[in-house]
GROMACS .gro file of C-alpha atoms in nm:
model
  414
    1MET     CA    1   3.142  -0.764  -1.453
    2ILE     CA    2   2.901  -1.052  -1.405
    3ALA     CA    3   2.628  -1.071  -1.668
    4VAL     CA    4   2.283  -1.004  -1.523
    5GLU     CA    5   1.966  -0.927  -1.716
    6THR     CA    6   1.895  -0.558  -1.651
    7ASP     CA    7   1.627  -0.302  -1.723
    8VAL     CA    8   1.714  -0.056  -1.999
    9ALA     CA    9   1.535   0.214  -1.800
   10PHE     CA   10   1.801   0.206  -1.526
   11GLN     CA   11   2.177   0.247  -1.558
   12MET     CA   12   2.369  -0.010  -1.355
   13LEU     CA   13   2.608   0.120  -1.089
   14ASP     CA   14   2.971   0.006  -1.093
   15LEU     CA   15   3.058  -0.046  -0.726
   16ALA     CA   16   3.350  -0.288  -0.773
   17ALA     CA   17   3.622  -0.047  -0.655
   18ASP     CA   18   3.417   0.115  -0.378
   19SER     CA   19   3.436   0.051  -0.006
   20PRO     CA   20   3.112  -0.067   0.158
   21GLU     CA   21   3.056   0.284   0.294
   22VAL     CA   22   3.092   0.447  -0.049
   23ALA     CA   23   2.883   0.176  -0.215
   24ALA     CA   24   2.608   0.234   0.042
   25GLU     CA   25   2.605   0.608  -0.025
   26LYS     CA   26   2.581   0.552  -0.400
   27LEU     CA   27   2.294   0.308  -0.358
   28PHE     CA   28   2.107   0.549  -0.131
   29ALA     CA   29   2.164   0.834  -0.377
   30VAL     CA   30   1.986   0.630  -0.645
   31LEU     CA   31   1.710   0.534  -0.401
   32PHE     CA   32   1.635   0.893  -0.308
   33GLU     CA   33   1.661   1.020  -0.666
   34LEU     CA   34   1.404   0.765  -0.779
   35GLY     CA   35   1.184   0.790  -0.472
   36ALA     CA   36   1.212   0.412  -0.441
   37SER     CA   37   1.041   0.236  -0.151
   38ASP     CA   38   1.280  -0.058  -0.101
   39LEU     CA   39   1.638  -0.172  -0.150
   40PHE     CA   40   1.714  -0.545  -0.169
   41LEU     CA   41   2.049  -0.724  -0.147
   42CYS     CA   42   2.004  -1.079  -0.276
   43SER     CA   43   2.285  -1.335  -0.233
   44ASN     CA   44   2.337  -1.569  -0.528
   45GLU     CA   45   2.599  -1.834  -0.604
   46GLN     CA   46   2.828  -1.605  -0.803
   47HIS     CA   47   2.721  -1.254  -0.701
   48VAL     CA   48   2.509  -1.034  -0.476
   49LEU     CA   49   2.240  -0.848  -0.668
   50ALA     CA   50   2.117  -0.505  -0.553
   51LEU     CA   51   1.763  -0.420  -0.660
   52VAL     CA   52   1.522  -0.134  -0.591
   53ARG     CA   53   1.144  -0.128  -0.594
   54HIS     CA   54   1.041   0.177  -0.795
   55LEU     CA   55   0.667   0.249  -0.830
   56GLY     CA   56   0.600  -0.110  -0.730
   57ILE     CA   57   0.839  -0.263  -0.988
   58MET     CA   58   1.160  -0.449  -0.897
   59ARG     CA   59   1.465  -0.330  -1.093
   60PRO     CA   60   1.835  -0.432  -1.062
   61ILE     CA   61   2.079  -0.144  -1.015
   62ALA     CA   62   2.412  -0.310  -0.918
   63VAL     CA   63   2.596  -0.642  -0.916
   64LEU     CA   64   2.862  -0.712  -0.654
   65MET     CA   65   3.111  -0.992  -0.613
   66PRO     CA   66   3.015  -1.224  -0.323
   67ASP     CA   67   3.275  -1.094  -0.074
   68HIS     CA   68   3.195  -0.731  -0.157
   69GLY     CA   69   2.824  -0.797  -0.121
   70ARG     CA   70   2.867  -0.968   0.215
   71ARG     CA   71   3.069  -0.671   0.348
   72LEU     CA   72   2.791  -0.436   0.239
   73ILE     CA   73   2.529  -0.655   0.407
   74THR     CA   74   2.741  -0.655   0.726
   75LEU     CA   75   2.761  -0.273   0.715
   76PHE     CA   76   2.384  -0.241   0.694
   77LYS     CA   77   2.339  -0.493   0.978
   78ILE     CA   78   2.574  -0.290   1.198
   79ARG     CA   79   2.382   0.031   1.126
   80ALA     CA   80   2.054  -0.143   1.209
   81SER     CA   81   2.197  -0.284   1.536
   82LEU     CA   82   2.165  -0.645   1.420
   83ASP     CA   83   2.390  -0.930   1.534
   84ILE     CA   84   2.648  -0.963   1.256
   85ALA     CA   85   2.757  -1.306   1.384
   86GLU     CA   86   2.403  -1.445   1.345
   87ARG     CA   87   2.346  -1.559   0.987
   88ARG     CA   88   2.118  -1.857   1.046
   89ARG     CA   89   1.811  -1.680   1.186
   90PRO     CA   90   1.601  -1.391   1.050
   91GLN     CA   91   1.656  -1.055   1.218
   92ASP     CA   92   1.484  -0.717   1.211
   93GLY     CA   93   1.619  -0.373   1.291
   94ARG     CA   94   1.613  -0.009   1.192
   95TRP     CA   95   1.811   0.312   1.184
   96PHE     CA   96   1.750   0.678   1.100
   97TYR     CA   97   1.933   0.818   0.800
   98VAL     CA   98   1.983   1.189   0.739
   99HIS     CA   99   2.007   1.241   0.363
  100ASP     CA  100   2.017   1.621   0.361
  101ASP     CA  101   2.068   1.782   0.702
  102ALA     CA  102   2.021   2.135   0.566
  103ALA     CA  103   1.688   2.040   0.411
  104GLN     CA  104   1.595   1.831   0.717
  105THR     CA  105   1.536   1.522   0.501
  106HIS     CA  106   1.524   1.226   0.737
  107PHE     CA  107   1.453   0.863   0.646
  108ASP     CA  108   1.352   0.573   0.866
  109ILE     CA  109   1.526   0.260   0.732
  110ARG     CA  110   1.364  -0.071   0.835
  111VAL     CA  111   1.597  -0.368   0.784
  112SER     CA  112   1.510  -0.737   0.759
  113SER     CA  113   1.762  -1.018   0.710
  114ILE     CA  114   1.685  -1.378   0.620
  115PRO     CA  115   1.910  -1.680   0.550
  116THR     CA  116   1.895  -1.822   0.196
  117ALA     CA  117   2.070  -2.096   0.000
  118TYR     CA  118   2.373  -1.880  -0.087
  119GLY     CA  119   2.392  -1.653   0.216
  120GLU     CA  120   2.187  -1.373   0.367
  121ASP     CA  121   1.932  -1.160   0.187
  122LEU     CA  122   1.866  -0.810   0.315
  123ALA     CA  123   1.554  -0.598   0.261
  124LEU     CA  124   1.562  -0.229   0.346
  125ARG     CA  125   1.229  -0.044   0.355
  126ILE     CA  126   1.255   0.333   0.317
  127PHE     CA  127   1.017   0.569   0.501
  128ASP     CA  128   1.049   0.944   0.444
  129ARG     CA  129   0.971   1.088   0.787
  130THR     CA  130   0.957   1.442   0.645
  131SER     CA  131   0.709   1.372   0.365
  132LYS     CA  132   0.364   1.520   0.394
  133LEU     CA  133   0.062   1.296   0.434
  134ARG     CA  134  -0.167   1.278   0.135
  135ASP     CA  135  -0.520   1.413   0.166
  136LEU     CA  136  -0.825   1.207   0.072
  137PRO     CA  137  -0.905   1.402  -0.250
  138VAL     CA  138  -0.568   1.316  -0.409
  139LEU     CA  139  -0.568   0.940  -0.343
  140GLY     CA  140  -0.755   0.856  -0.664
  141LEU     CA  141  -1.112   0.823  -0.536
  142THR     CA  142  -1.394   0.935  -0.764
  143ARG     CA  143  -1.614   1.217  -0.637
  144GLN     CA  144  -1.889   0.975  -0.535
  145GLN     CA  145  -1.644   0.743  -0.358
  146HIS     CA  146  -1.491   1.038  -0.176
  147GLN     CA  147  -1.833   1.154  -0.057
  148SER     CA  148  -1.925   0.804   0.061
  149LEU     CA  149  -1.600   0.763   0.256
  150VAL     CA  150  -1.633   1.106   0.418
  151ALA     CA  151  -1.991   1.019   0.521
  152ALA     CA  152  -1.864   0.699   0.686
  153LEU     CA  153  -1.587   0.892   0.864
  154ASP     CA  154  -1.840   1.144   0.993
  155ALA     CA  155  -2.052   0.868   1.149
  156PRO     CA  156  -2.052   0.867   1.532
  157GLY     CA  157  -1.933   0.506   1.542
  158GLY     CA  158  -1.894   0.186   1.347
  159LEU     CA  159  -1.633  -0.011   1.156
  160ILE     CA  160  -1.464   0.092   0.830
  161LEU     CA  161  -1.258  -0.186   0.670
  162PHE     CA  162  -0.976  -0.130   0.423
  163THR     CA  163  -0.875  -0.429   0.211
  164GLY     CA  164  -0.615  -0.516  -0.048
  165PRO     CA  165  -0.287  -0.703  -0.080
  166THR     CA  166   0.042  -0.588   0.068
  167GLY     CA  167   0.165  -0.278  -0.114
  168SER     CA  168  -0.178  -0.167  -0.234
  169GLY     CA  169  -0.173   0.167  -0.051
  170LYS     CA  170  -0.397   0.080   0.244
  171THR     CA  171  -0.168   0.254   0.493
  172ALA     CA  172  -0.166   0.577   0.292
  173THR     CA  173  -0.546   0.573   0.281
  174LEU     CA  174  -0.567   0.505   0.655
  175TYR     CA  175  -0.337   0.795   0.734
  176ALA     CA  176  -0.534   1.023   0.503
  177CYS     CA  177  -0.850   0.927   0.695
  178LEU     CA  178  -0.678   0.996   1.028
  179HIS     CA  179  -0.562   1.334   0.896
  180LYS     CA  180  -0.923   1.414   0.805
  181LEU     CA  181  -1.050   1.306   1.149
  182ASN     CA  182  -0.776   1.484   1.344
  183ASP     CA  183  -0.964   1.811   1.399
  184GLY     CA  184  -0.867   1.857   1.764
  185HIS     CA  185  -1.207   1.752   1.896
  186LYS     CA  186  -1.158   1.372   1.896
  187LYS     CA  187  -0.930   1.145   2.093
  188ILE     CA  188  -0.764   0.917   1.838
  189ASN     CA  189  -0.558   0.608   1.925
  190THR     CA  190  -0.374   0.389   1.676
  191ILE     CA  191  -0.226   0.040   1.701
  192GLU     CA  192   0.037  -0.012   1.432
  193ASP     CA  193   0.306  -0.250   1.308
  194PRO     CA  194   0.517  -0.044   1.270
  195ILE     CA  195   0.439   0.326   1.322
  196GLU     CA  196   0.518   0.463   0.977
  197TYR     CA  197   0.443   0.833   1.028
  198SER     CA  198   0.424   1.039   1.345
  199LEU     CA  199   0.099   1.232   1.368
  200ASP     CA  200   0.053   1.532   1.594
  201SER     CA  201  -0.219   1.499   1.860
  202ILE     CA  202  -0.278   1.130   1.780
  203ARG     CA  203  -0.181   0.867   2.037
  204GLN     CA  204   0.016   0.602   1.847
  205SER     CA  205   0.119   0.263   1.985
  206GLN     CA  206   0.329  -0.008   1.823
  207ILE     CA  207   0.300  -0.383   1.876
  208ASN     CA  208   0.605  -0.567   2.009
  209PRO     CA  209   0.603  -0.944   1.942
  210ALA     CA  210   0.929  -0.985   2.139
  211ILE     CA  211   0.733  -0.927   2.462
  212ASP     CA  212   0.409  -1.085   2.333
  213LEU     CA  213   0.245  -0.744   2.287
  214GLY     CA  214   0.017  -0.794   1.987
  215PHE     CA  215  -0.281  -0.618   1.836
  216SER     CA  216  -0.535  -0.780   2.069
  217GLU     CA  217  -0.341  -0.697   2.388
  218LEU     CA  218  -0.290  -0.336   2.287
  219LEU     CA  219  -0.649  -0.302   2.168
  220ARG     CA  220  -0.785  -0.410   2.506
  221SER     CA  221  -0.572  -0.142   2.674
  222VAL     CA  222  -0.663   0.124   2.420
  223MET     CA  223  -1.031   0.062   2.492
  224ARG     CA  224  -0.962   0.169   2.852
  225GLN     CA  225  -0.815   0.499   2.726
  226SER     CA  226  -1.163   0.624   2.627
  227PRO     CA  227  -1.087   0.700   2.259
  228ASP     CA  228  -1.335   0.834   2.005
  229VAL     CA  229  -1.149   0.681   1.709
  230ILE     CA  230  -0.936   0.366   1.699
  231MET     CA  231  -0.714   0.268   1.406
  232ILE     CA  232  -0.599  -0.096   1.394
  233GLY     CA  233  -0.310  -0.160   1.155
  234GLU     CA  234  -0.435  -0.510   1.070
  235ILE     CA  235  -0.699  -0.753   1.196
  236ARG     CA  236  -0.503  -1.078   1.202
  237ASP     CA  237  -0.670  -1.301   1.459
  238THR     CA  238  -1.002  -1.396   1.613
  239GLU     CA  239  -0.952  -1.198   1.932
  240THR     CA  240  -0.861  -0.872   1.756
  241ALA     CA  241  -1.159  -0.912   1.523
  242ALA     CA  242  -1.397  -0.969   1.815
  243ILE     CA  243  -1.270  -0.669   2.014
  244ALA     CA  244  -1.284  -0.445   1.702
  245ILE     CA  245  -1.647  -0.543   1.639
  246ARG     CA  246  -1.736  -0.487   2.004
  247ALA     CA  247  -1.569  -0.144   2.001
  248ALA     CA  248  -1.751  -0.044   1.681
  249ASN     CA  249  -2.085  -0.157   1.820
  250SER     CA  250  -2.028   0.035   2.144
  251GLY     CA  251  -1.996   0.374   1.976
  252HIS     CA  252  -1.630   0.397   1.874
  253LEU     CA  253  -1.529   0.469   1.515
  254VAL     CA  254  -1.288   0.187   1.423
  255LEU     CA  255  -1.066   0.191   1.112
  256ALA     CA  256  -0.889  -0.135   1.032
  257THR     CA  257  -0.726  -0.327   0.748
  258ILE     CA  258  -0.788  -0.689   0.657
  259HIS     CA  259  -0.664  -0.898   0.368
  260ALA     CA  260  -0.930  -0.960   0.101
  261ALA     CA  261  -0.933  -0.947  -0.278
  262SER     CA  262  -1.236  -0.718  -0.310
  263ALA     CA  263  -1.478  -0.513  -0.103
  264ALA     CA  264  -1.731  -0.796  -0.087
  265GLY     CA  265  -1.454  -1.040   0.004
  266ALA     CA  266  -1.397  -0.858   0.333
  267PHE     CA  267  -1.711  -1.017   0.479
  268GLN     CA  268  -1.579  -1.368   0.416
  269SER     CA  269  -1.245  -1.272   0.573
  270MET     CA  270  -1.419  -1.147   0.888
  271ARG     CA  271  -1.639  -1.455   0.905
  272ALA     CA  272  -1.329  -1.673   0.877
  273LEU     CA  273  -1.204  -1.504   1.195
  274GLY     CA  274  -1.516  -1.615   1.377
  275VAL     CA  275  -1.710  -1.287   1.376
  276HIS     CA  276  -2.086  -1.346   1.407
  277GLN     CA  277  -2.271  -1.214   1.102
  278HIS     CA  278  -2.527  -1.018   1.306
  279PHE     CA  279  -2.258  -0.830   1.499
  280LEU     CA  280  -2.068  -0.768   1.175
  281ALA     CA  281  -2.381  -0.638   1.002
  282SER     CA  282  -2.457  -0.391   1.280
  283ALA     CA  283  -2.096  -0.267   1.311
  284LEU     CA  284  -1.996  -0.210   0.949
  285ARG     CA  285  -2.028   0.132   0.786
  286CYS     CA  286  -1.812   0.099   0.477
  287VAL     CA  287  -1.560  -0.128   0.304
  288VAL     CA  288  -1.281   0.012   0.087
  289ALA     CA  289  -1.082  -0.216  -0.144
  290GLN     CA  290  -0.793  -0.077  -0.344
  291ARG     CA  291  -0.503  -0.137  -0.580
  292LEU     CA  292  -0.220   0.091  -0.695
  293VAL     CA  293  -0.141   0.162  -1.059
  294ARG     CA  294   0.139   0.367  -1.206
  295THR     CA  295   0.041   0.699  -1.363
  296LEU     CA  296   0.160   0.791  -1.710
  297CYS     CA  297   0.433   1.050  -1.740
  298VAL     CA  298   0.255   1.359  -1.877
  299LYS     CA  299   0.574   1.472  -2.053
  300CYS     CA  300   0.606   1.168  -2.279
  301ARG     CA  301   0.274   0.982  -2.290
  302HIS     CA  302   0.119   0.952  -2.635
  303SER     CA  303  -0.237   0.896  -2.749
  304PHE     CA  304  -0.428   0.688  -3.003
  305ASP     CA  305  -0.755   0.787  -3.160
  306LEU     CA  306  -1.041   0.550  -3.076
  307ALA     CA  307  -1.240   0.623  -3.392
  308ASP     CA  308  -1.207   0.257  -3.495
  309ALA     CA  309  -1.314   0.134  -3.148
  310PRO     CA  310  -1.579   0.384  -3.035
  311HIS     CA  311  -1.734   0.152  -2.775
  312THR     CA  312  -1.420   0.103  -2.564
  313PHE     CA  313  -1.551   0.313  -2.275
  314ASP     CA  314  -1.924   0.256  -2.316
  315GLU     CA  315  -1.956   0.099  -1.970
  316VAL     CA  316  -1.837   0.419  -1.800
  317ALA     CA  317  -1.960   0.672  -2.057
  318HIS     CA  318  -2.217   0.808  -1.810
  319LEU     CA  319  -1.932   0.896  -1.572
  320LEU     CA  320  -1.720   1.079  -1.832
  321ALA     CA  321  -1.727   1.440  -1.943
  322PRO     CA  322  -1.821   1.497  -2.310
  323ASP     CA  323  -1.456   1.545  -2.412
  324GLU     CA  324  -1.328   1.236  -2.226
  325GLY     CA  325  -1.296   0.879  -2.348
  326LYS     CA  326  -1.202   0.973  -2.704
  327LEU     CA  327  -0.836   0.872  -2.678
  328LEU     CA  328  -0.629   0.582  -2.547
  329TRP     CA  329  -0.296   0.671  -2.384
  330SER     CA  330   0.026   0.468  -2.374
  331PRO     CA  331   0.369   0.519  -2.216
  332ARG     CA  332   0.685   0.632  -2.385
  333ARG     CA  333   1.021   0.696  -2.220
  334CYS     CA  334   1.193   1.022  -2.128
  335PRO     CA  335   1.449   1.146  -1.871
  336ALA     CA  336   1.174   1.301  -1.655
  337CYS     CA  337   1.030   0.955  -1.575
  338HIS     CA  338   1.371   0.781  -1.567
  339HIS     CA  339   1.284   0.624  -1.904
  340THR     CA  340   1.001   0.413  -1.757
  341GLY     CA  341   0.697   0.592  -1.903
  342TYR     CA  342   0.546   0.637  -1.555
  343ASP     CA  343   0.613   0.899  -1.289
  344ALA     CA  344   0.392   0.823  -0.985
  345ARG     CA  345   0.114   0.598  -0.858
  346THR     CA  346  -0.253   0.643  -0.783
  347GLY     CA  347  -0.527   0.430  -0.634
  348ILE     CA  348  -0.805   0.235  -0.801
  349PHE     CA  349  -1.087   0.190  -0.550
  350GLU     CA  350  -1.390  -0.028  -0.498
  351LEU     CA  351  -1.590   0.136  -0.219
  352MET     CA  352  -1.901  -0.028  -0.072
  353PRO     CA  353  -2.121   0.174   0.166
  354ILE     CA  354  -2.318  -0.057   0.395
  355THR     CA  355  -2.679   0.023   0.314
  356ARG     CA  356  -2.982  -0.137   0.480
  357PRO     CA  357  -3.027  -0.406   0.207
  358ILE     CA  358  -2.657  -0.500   0.224
  359ARG     CA  359  -2.672  -0.506   0.603
  360THR     CA  360  -2.961  -0.752   0.578
  361LEU     CA  361  -2.764  -0.974   0.338
  362ILE     CA  362  -2.466  -0.978   0.577
  363ALA     CA  363  -2.692  -1.070   0.870
  364ASP     CA  364  -2.848  -1.348   0.661
  365ASN     CA  365  -2.500  -1.488   0.587
  366ALA     CA  366  -2.538  -1.427   0.213
  367SER     CA  367  -2.258  -1.525  -0.023
  368THR     CA  368  -1.989  -1.284  -0.137
  369ARG     CA  369  -2.138  -1.289  -0.487
  370GLU     CA  370  -2.486  -1.197  -0.363
  371ILE     CA  371  -2.352  -0.905  -0.163
  372ARG     CA  372  -2.141  -0.780  -0.453
  373LEU     CA  373  -2.430  -0.799  -0.700
  374ARG     CA  374  -2.652  -0.604  -0.461
  375ALA     CA  375  -2.381  -0.340  -0.418
  376VAL     CA  376  -2.349  -0.307  -0.797
  377GLU     CA  377  -2.727  -0.259  -0.820
  378GLU     CA  378  -2.681   0.026  -0.572
  379LYS     CA  379  -2.425   0.189  -0.806
  380MET     CA  380  -2.105   0.067  -0.643
  381LEU     CA  381  -1.815   0.135  -0.879
  382GLU     CA  382  -1.637  -0.196  -0.936
  383PHE     CA  383  -1.262  -0.228  -0.990
  384ARG     CA  384  -1.328  -0.286  -1.361
  385HIS     CA  385  -1.512   0.044  -1.405
  386ALA     CA  386  -1.277   0.237  -1.177
  387ALA     CA  387  -0.985   0.116  -1.390
  388LEU     CA  388  -1.162   0.209  -1.714
  389LEU     CA  389  -1.215   0.562  -1.581
  390LYS     CA  390  -0.844   0.600  -1.509
  391VAL     CA  391  -0.760   0.483  -1.863
  392ALA     CA  392  -1.026   0.703  -2.024
  393ASN     CA  393  -0.891   1.007  -1.839
  394GLY     CA  394  -0.534   0.939  -1.955
  395VAL     CA  395  -0.413   0.873  -1.600
  396THR     CA  396  -0.278   0.525  -1.671
  397SER     CA  397  -0.256   0.269  -1.951
  398ILE     CA  398  -0.443  -0.050  -2.032
  399GLU     CA  399  -0.118  -0.245  -1.989
  400GLU     CA  400  -0.069  -0.109  -1.637
  401VAL     CA  401  -0.425  -0.193  -1.535
  402PHE     CA  402  -0.383  -0.555  -1.644
  403ARG     CA  403  -0.051  -0.571  -1.460
  404SER     CA  404  -0.187  -0.435  -1.132
  405VAL     CA  405  -0.547  -0.554  -1.105
  406PRO     CA  406  -0.630  -0.929  -1.100
  407SER     CA  407  -0.807  -1.041  -1.416
  408GLU     CA  408  -1.110  -1.172  -1.223
  409ASN     CA  409  -1.174  -0.814  -1.106
  410LEU     CA  410  -1.167  -0.688  -1.465
  411LEU     CA  411  -1.418  -0.933  -1.613
  412ALA     CA  412  -1.787  -0.858  -1.634
  413GLU     CA  413  -2.024  -1.083  -1.436
  414GLN     CA  414  -2.173  -1.344  -1.665
   0.00000   0.00000   0.00000
């Protein structure tokens, strides 16, 4: 066995004597047991390393000899209908995997291959097509944030932006919003890359770069379908941004994601795509920024008394119940959480309703800092305070917050 640094929380699989088919089944069994989101096969000089992403953390689970690893990669490429003779160019494919036919557990496996220095790397993204969509109240929003988002969703038109890095839970929040809006009285169209969950009564379309069918082309066509609500998977270019703003200003409710580090940063991202500040100011209803943090396993978490540090949660004391904020919680390890100390993930949100003063600042091309400070004056809950609330309530740990949320979002404004 080749020596590879491993995580004590996960037992390494011994796949040396297994055929590629058996090795694949063992890897998938671990994936489904953990509820992992990704499987990676990484080619190195002396071995192929299999890793999973569990609750956002990469963990090795098997080491294969180079020939064995290449055969396993070839098997996955065949299942995903990729060209097994092509090893010099990236490829993308997919297949549907039935894990438990009796229980009707079906998974959509998205496969991406890329050439590297020592061979091909393979990434497999796992989508549970039978999992239920999460509702807004369980995403991790505070009561005030939930009320503000619902108010924006109930508006007759306008633009709601969702921001955050890849893997921050934006898609889950978008689908929860669509689930809330899907009351049978609205025509809802989505433009996605890819379609991750099929939603009844919602018209879903997927971009196809192979035939030059992108977000902007589909969005122009969707506008001719007379929708009430439009969801755009991502605003990536100037044309998509312009059409989204025009749709929002013409009475459609538009939900879209854009990459930005914070709620206030979304304005700079839209300006960078050439959107005029006056049109942006009139279209926007709300901006939602988010991160994901792991939640402590309730079966093994342990607490520390804060008697020696009574001011730890002073900044959010007004948002806590009288019996909250007295303890600090940390992870331990137990079989229930696979010896990681964490058993799920939840969102930390920074939600900015677009009030009249903020709308004026946007129209006046104010800086990101000016807009954020005004939002804080209007009681916007910053990432820092949202994270403190999660720690004070025993949902997550201080260590996890610092791992997941950039330090600049955790520091007080000087």
